[in-house]
Tab-separated table of C-alpha atoms and ligand atoms in Angstrom:
chain	number	residue	atom	x	y	z
A	1	UNK	CA	-0.425	-0.739	0.214
A	2	UNK	CA	1.476	3.234	-0.984
A	3	UNK	CA	0.260	5.013	1.664
A	4	UNK	CA	2.193	2.793	4.293
A	5	UNK	CA	5.619	4.133	3.582
A	6	UNK	CA	5.560	7.687	5.862
A	7	UNK	CA	5.143	5.621	9.058
A	8	UNK	CA	7.521	3.337	8.593
A	9	UNK	CA	11.374	3.993	8.618
A	10	UNK	CA	10.705	7.357	10.231
A	11	UNK	CA	13.160	9.747	11.996
A	12	UNK	CA	11.569	12.193	13.439
A	13	UNK	CA	11.981	15.545	14.490
A	14	UNK	CA	10.112	17.315	16.831
A	15	UNK	CA	9.796	20.749	14.053
A	16	UNK	CA	11.042	24.613	16.572
A	17	UNK	CA	12.202	27.410	15.456
A	18	UNK	CA	11.014	30.730	17.135
A	19	UNK	CA	11.387	32.410	13.125
A	20	UNK	CA	9.479	30.180	10.351
A	21	UNK	CA	11.196	29.032	7.978
A	22	UNK	CA	11.123	28.201	3.350
A	23	UNK	CA	13.329	26.686	1.344
A	24	UNK	CA	13.375	26.724	-2.280
A	25	UNK	CA	13.887	22.971	-4.422
A	26	UNK	CA	14.423	22.245	-7.604
A	27	UNK	CA	14.378	18.328	-9.158
A	28	UNK	CA	16.464	17.131	-11.527
A	29	UNK	CA	17.502	19.759	-12.107
A	30	UNK	CA	16.842	21.855	-15.104
A	31	UNK	CA	19.302	24.553	-16.752
A	32	UNK	CA	16.979	27.758	-16.014
A	33	UNK	CA	16.054	26.106	-12.442
A	34	UNK	CA	20.298	27.707	-12.247
A	35	UNK	CA	19.619	30.491	-14.470
A	36	UNK	CA	16.760	32.375	-13.741
A	37	UNK	CA	14.907	30.442	-10.365
A	38	UNK	CA	19.019	30.779	-8.475
A	39	UNK	CA	19.577	34.750	-10.408
A	40	UNK	CA	15.856	35.510	-8.741
A	41	UNK	CA	16.792	33.898	-5.551
A	42	UNK	CA	20.968	35.149	-5.586
A	43	UNK	CA	18.659	39.204	-6.200
A	44	UNK	CA	17.850	38.961	-2.577
A	45	UNK	CA	20.997	36.965	-1.424
A	46	UNK	CA	19.471	33.381	-1.138
A	47	UNK	CA	20.894	29.804	-1.640
A	48	UNK	CA	17.879	26.762	-2.808
A	49	UNK	CA	18.556	23.089	-3.191
A	50	UNK	CA	18.907	22.292	-6.065
A	51	UNK	CA	19.087	17.619	-6.496
A	52	UNK	CA	20.884	16.742	-9.237
A	53	UNK	CA	20.022	14.004	-11.562
A	54	UNK	CA	23.918	13.665	-12.995
A	55	UNK	CA	22.488	11.061	-15.942
A	56	UNK	CA	20.154	13.015	-16.965
A	57	UNK	CA	22.915	16.315	-17.470
A	58	UNK	CA	23.867	17.462	-21.090
A	59	UNK	CA	20.145	15.411	-21.690
A	60	UNK	CA	16.874	16.800	-22.756
A	61	UNK	CA	13.764	15.688	-20.178
A	62	UNK	CA	10.638	16.084	-20.091
A	63	UNK	CA	11.442	19.009	-17.340
A	64	UNK	CA	13.186	20.606	-20.213
A	65	UNK	CA	17.104	20.927	-20.947
A	66	UNK	CA	18.403	19.882	-18.622
A	67	UNK	CA	22.197	21.237	-16.335
A	68	UNK	CA	25.017	21.158	-17.736
A	69	UNK	CA	28.834	20.101	-15.790
A	70	UNK	CA	29.828	23.965	-15.819
A	71	UNK	CA	26.111	24.289	-14.217
A	72	UNK	CA	26.658	22.530	-11.050
A	73	UNK	CA	30.500	24.514	-10.016
A	74	UNK	CA	28.342	28.354	-10.887
A	75	UNK	CA	26.051	26.494	-8.120
A	76	UNK	CA	28.574	26.063	-5.319
A	77	UNK	CA	29.739	29.263	-6.066
A	78	UNK	CA	26.726	30.666	-5.359
A	79	UNK	CA	25.686	29.403	-2.853
A	80	UNK	CA	23.534	27.225	-3.493
A	81	UNK	CA	23.499	23.610	-2.215
A	82	UNK	CA	23.748	20.689	-4.873
A	83	UNK	CA	21.306	18.113	-3.280
A	84	UNK	CA	20.561	13.831	-5.126
A	85	UNK	CA	18.438	13.001	-6.889
A	86	UNK	CA	19.485	9.373	-7.764
A	87	UNK	CA	22.357	9.015	-10.868
A	88	UNK	CA	18.930	7.120	-12.988
A	89	UNK	CA	16.449	9.737	-11.803
A	90	UNK	CA	14.740	6.243	-10.051
A	91	UNK	CA	10.991	6.048	-9.652
A	92	UNK	CA	10.681	6.031	-5.822
A	93	UNK	CA	8.040	3.370	-5.950
A	94	UNK	CA	9.137	1.125	-9.416
A	95	UNK	CA	12.852	1.182	-8.700
A	96	UNK	CA	13.350	-2.044	-6.094
A	97	UNK	CA	15.141	-0.989	-3.261
A	98	UNK	CA	19.026	-2.932	-3.913
A	99	UNK	CA	18.517	-0.778	-6.992
A	100	UNK	CA	17.361	2.125	-5.896
A	101	UNK	CA	20.104	2.438	-3.446
A	102	UNK	CA	23.187	1.446	-5.833
A	103	UNK	CA	21.491	4.585	-8.110
A	104	UNK	CA	22.371	7.170	-5.537
A	105	UNK	CA	25.729	5.371	-4.323
A	106	UNK	CA	26.432	5.591	-8.267
A	107	UNK	CA	25.309	9.307	-8.043
A	108	UNK	CA	27.738	10.302	-5.155
A	109	UNK	CA	30.139	8.833	-7.815
A	110	UNK	CA	29.695	9.991	-10.376
A	111	UNK	CA	29.929	14.231	-7.870
A	112	UNK	CA	33.519	12.822	-7.436
A	113	UNK	CA	34.171	12.476	-10.210
A	114	UNK	CA	33.058	16.207	-11.235
A	115	UNK	CA	32.748	17.919	-8.208
A	116	UNK	CA	36.233	16.774	-6.449
A	117	UNK	CA	35.364	16.930	-2.620
A	118	UNK	CA	31.598	17.724	-2.570
A	119	UNK	CA	29.436	16.016	-1.517
A	120	UNK	CA	25.823	15.203	-1.396
A	121	UNK	CA	23.482	16.487	1.851
A	122	UNK	CA	20.181	15.923	0.775
A	123	UNK	CA	17.849	13.419	-1.082
A	124	UNK	CA	14.439	14.362	-2.943
A	125	UNK	CA	12.319	11.399	-4.149
A	126	UNK	CA	12.223	10.743	-7.676
A	127	UNK	CA	7.950	11.021	-9.414
A	128	UNK	CA	6.700	9.083	-6.760
A	129	UNK	CA	5.893	8.075	-2.807
A	130	UNK	CA	9.419	5.482	-1.979
A	131	UNK	CA	8.571	2.356	-0.274
A	132	UNK	CA	9.108	1.330	2.552
A	133	UNK	CA	12.914	0.313	2.373
A	134	UNK	CA	13.646	2.039	0.319
A	135	UNK	CA	13.280	4.804	2.840
A	136	UNK	CA	15.420	3.020	5.028
A	137	UNK	CA	18.267	2.828	2.399
A	138	UNK	CA	18.039	6.787	1.718
A	139	UNK	CA	18.479	7.181	5.438
A	140	UNK	CA	21.887	5.687	5.441
A	141	UNK	CA	23.364	8.048	3.743
A	142	UNK	CA	21.951	11.250	4.207
A	143	UNK	CA	21.087	13.890	6.945
A	144	UNK	CA	17.316	13.817	4.801
A	145	UNK	CA	15.115	13.343	2.287
A	146	UNK	CA	12.205	15.292	0.851
A	147	UNK	CA	9.165	13.749	-0.465
A	148	UNK	CA	6.342	15.288	-1.619
A	149	UNK	CA	2.356	16.066	0.189
A	150	UNK	CA	1.140	19.675	-0.548
A	151	UNK	CA	2.544	20.931	3.107
A	152	UNK	CA	4.511	22.542	5.375
A	153	UNK	CA	6.975	20.294	8.176
A	154	UNK	CA	4.804	20.609	11.468
A	155	UNK	CA	5.612	19.138	14.963
A	156	UNK	CA	6.620	15.995	14.187
A	157	UNK	CA	8.469	15.832	10.717
A	158	UNK	CA	10.198	12.654	9.273
A	159	UNK	CA	13.453	13.761	8.475
A	160	UNK	CA	13.377	10.146	5.668
A	161	UNK	CA	10.212	12.215	4.209
A	162	UNK	CA	9.902	15.472	4.414
A	163	UNK	CA	6.747	17.207	3.328
A	164	UNK	CA	7.115	19.914	0.481
A	165	UNK	CA	5.050	21.202	-1.793
A	166	UNK	CA	5.380	21.751	-5.881
A	167	UNK	CA	4.666	25.750	-7.028
A	168	UNK	CA	3.463	24.550	-10.067
A	169	UNK	CA	0.332	22.549	-8.904
A	170	UNK	CA	-0.996	26.403	-7.408
A	171	UNK	CA	0.310	28.473	-10.662
A	172	UNK	CA	-2.768	29.670	-11.675
A	173	UNK	CA	-3.698	30.281	-7.761
A	174	UNK	CA	-0.757	32.511	-6.248
A	175	UNK	CA	-2.633	33.549	-3.346
A	176	UNK	CA	-3.093	29.333	-2.636
A	177	UNK	CA	0.511	29.341	-2.091
A	178	UNK	CA	1.198	32.759	-0.343
A	179	UNK	CA	-2.517	30.818	2.095
A	180	UNK	CA	0.010	28.198	2.847
A	181	UNK	CA	3.223	30.506	3.263
A	182	UNK	CA	1.204	32.555	5.726
A	183	UNK	CA	-0.493	29.005	7.593
A	184	UNK	CA	3.730	28.532	7.917
A	185	UNK	CA	4.592	31.812	9.300
A	186	UNK	CA	1.670	30.841	12.259
A	187	UNK	CA	2.231	27.525	12.680
A	188	UNK	CA	6.551	27.796	13.528
A	189	UNK	CA	7.283	25.174	10.876
A	190	UNK	CA	9.254	24.433	7.343
A	191	UNK	CA	7.517	25.163	4.771
A	192	UNK	CA	10.034	23.536	1.570
A	193	UNK	CA	8.567	23.970	-2.088
A	194	UNK	CA	9.987	22.760	-5.577
A	195	UNK	CA	9.057	22.212	-8.369
A	196	UNK	CA	11.306	22.253	-12.153
A	197	UNK	CA	11.788	24.374	-14.550
A	198	UNK	CA	11.083	28.079	-13.977
A	199	UNK	CA	10.351	29.234	-17.327
A	200	UNK	CA	8.109	31.614	-19.823
A	201	UNK	CA	7.204	28.791	-21.560
A	202	UNK	CA	7.089	26.200	-18.351
A	203	UNK	CA	6.874	22.794	-19.456
A	204	UNK	CA	3.310	21.389	-16.570
A	205	UNK	CA	5.886	20.377	-13.616
A	206	UNK	CA	8.116	24.536	-14.156
A	207	UNK	CA	6.220	27.974	-13.917
A	208	UNK	CA	7.135	30.871	-14.818
A	209	UNK	CA	9.156	33.716	-13.733
A	210	UNK	CA	6.971	36.273	-13.280
A	211	UNK	CA	4.412	33.521	-10.701
A	212	UNK	CA	8.119	32.436	-9.841
A	213	UNK	CA	9.201	35.666	-8.078
A	214	UNK	CA	6.086	36.569	-6.781
A	215	UNK	CA	6.292	33.836	-4.860
A	216	UNK	CA	9.818	34.961	-4.108
A	217	UNK	CA	8.856	38.234	-3.125
A	218	UNK	CA	5.586	37.299	-0.109
A	219	UNK	CA	8.522	33.977	1.064
A	220	UNK	CA	10.995	37.131	1.548
A	221	UNK	CA	8.476	39.833	3.217
A	222	UNK	CA	6.467	37.144	5.932
A	223	UNK	CA	9.913	37.455	7.680
A	224	UNK	CA	10.664	33.828	7.032
A	225	UNK	CA	14.506	33.083	7.111
A	226	UNK	CA	14.743	31.187	4.224
A	227	UNK	CA	17.718	28.850	3.469
A	228	UNK	CA	17.995	25.831	1.272
A	229	UNK	CA	17.537	22.564	3.305
A	230	UNK	CA	20.825	21.210	4.677
A	231	UNK	CA	21.456	24.725	6.350
A	232	UNK	CA	18.088	25.004	7.212
A	233	UNK	CA	18.616	21.868	8.762
A	234	UNK	CA	21.243	23.013	10.555
A	235	UNK	CA	19.069	25.337	12.877
A	236	UNK	CA	16.736	22.624	13.805
A	237	UNK	CA	19.301	20.394	15.561
A	238	UNK	CA	20.928	23.290	16.717
A	239	UNK	CA	19.614	24.106	20.263
A	240	UNK	CA	18.226	27.951	20.464
A	241	UNK	CA	20.033	29.471	23.528
A	242	UNK	CA	17.930	31.260	26.392
A	243	UNK	CA	19.012	33.749	28.107
A	244	UNK	CA	18.454	33.194	32.231
A	245	UNK	CA	17.548	36.682	34.167
A	246	UNK	CA	18.244	35.068	37.249
B	301	ZN	ZN1	13.210	14.250	-10.259
């Protein structure tokens, strides 16, 4: 049963933060996510997380024209995070857990060749919901793994299956996304956005620069702390300093 993966091999983390958190993430990733989306983030001195399948590098995929090797160093120099999305863009449900883990390892090895000294710290599951055993395998390699679910993380989150909100699903309805930013602020949660290409003529899995800018501006104005996934997790893991009045 697909829904069951949510309940097994959990790595719970209590989301406790005075300042709500937002992360912007891009899967696969299309060049436009860095060239257009990344430039917009940089304009606000912010970083995003790019979940790369190195097996897609230089290719055309349903989500657009993929990144090329030079993009990886540019991305890191600009302060973004490079995350893992398996080498072969393996379907999280249809792929056997062994093969799925092998593709994680293959992606890490490919990265070591392209960017010596760089390693992936976080992960996003391609296409579907992961199997329970796949969650268990992925957990060995990353500080956290992101799925979908169209919501934010509050209360107790599962680091092996963090919730994310795919922006393209509301690309004709920015108000819904703004309401979610407000809900996350009130809950003092961690809202992770995800999408693919950012282009004037987006694929069904991407959104326009105008929409992305609109959401980014609103997120910045909401007072949330906007950080790449690995850094947001560090913030959540750092106990806040309590000043004693006595
Ligand atoms: Zn993907």
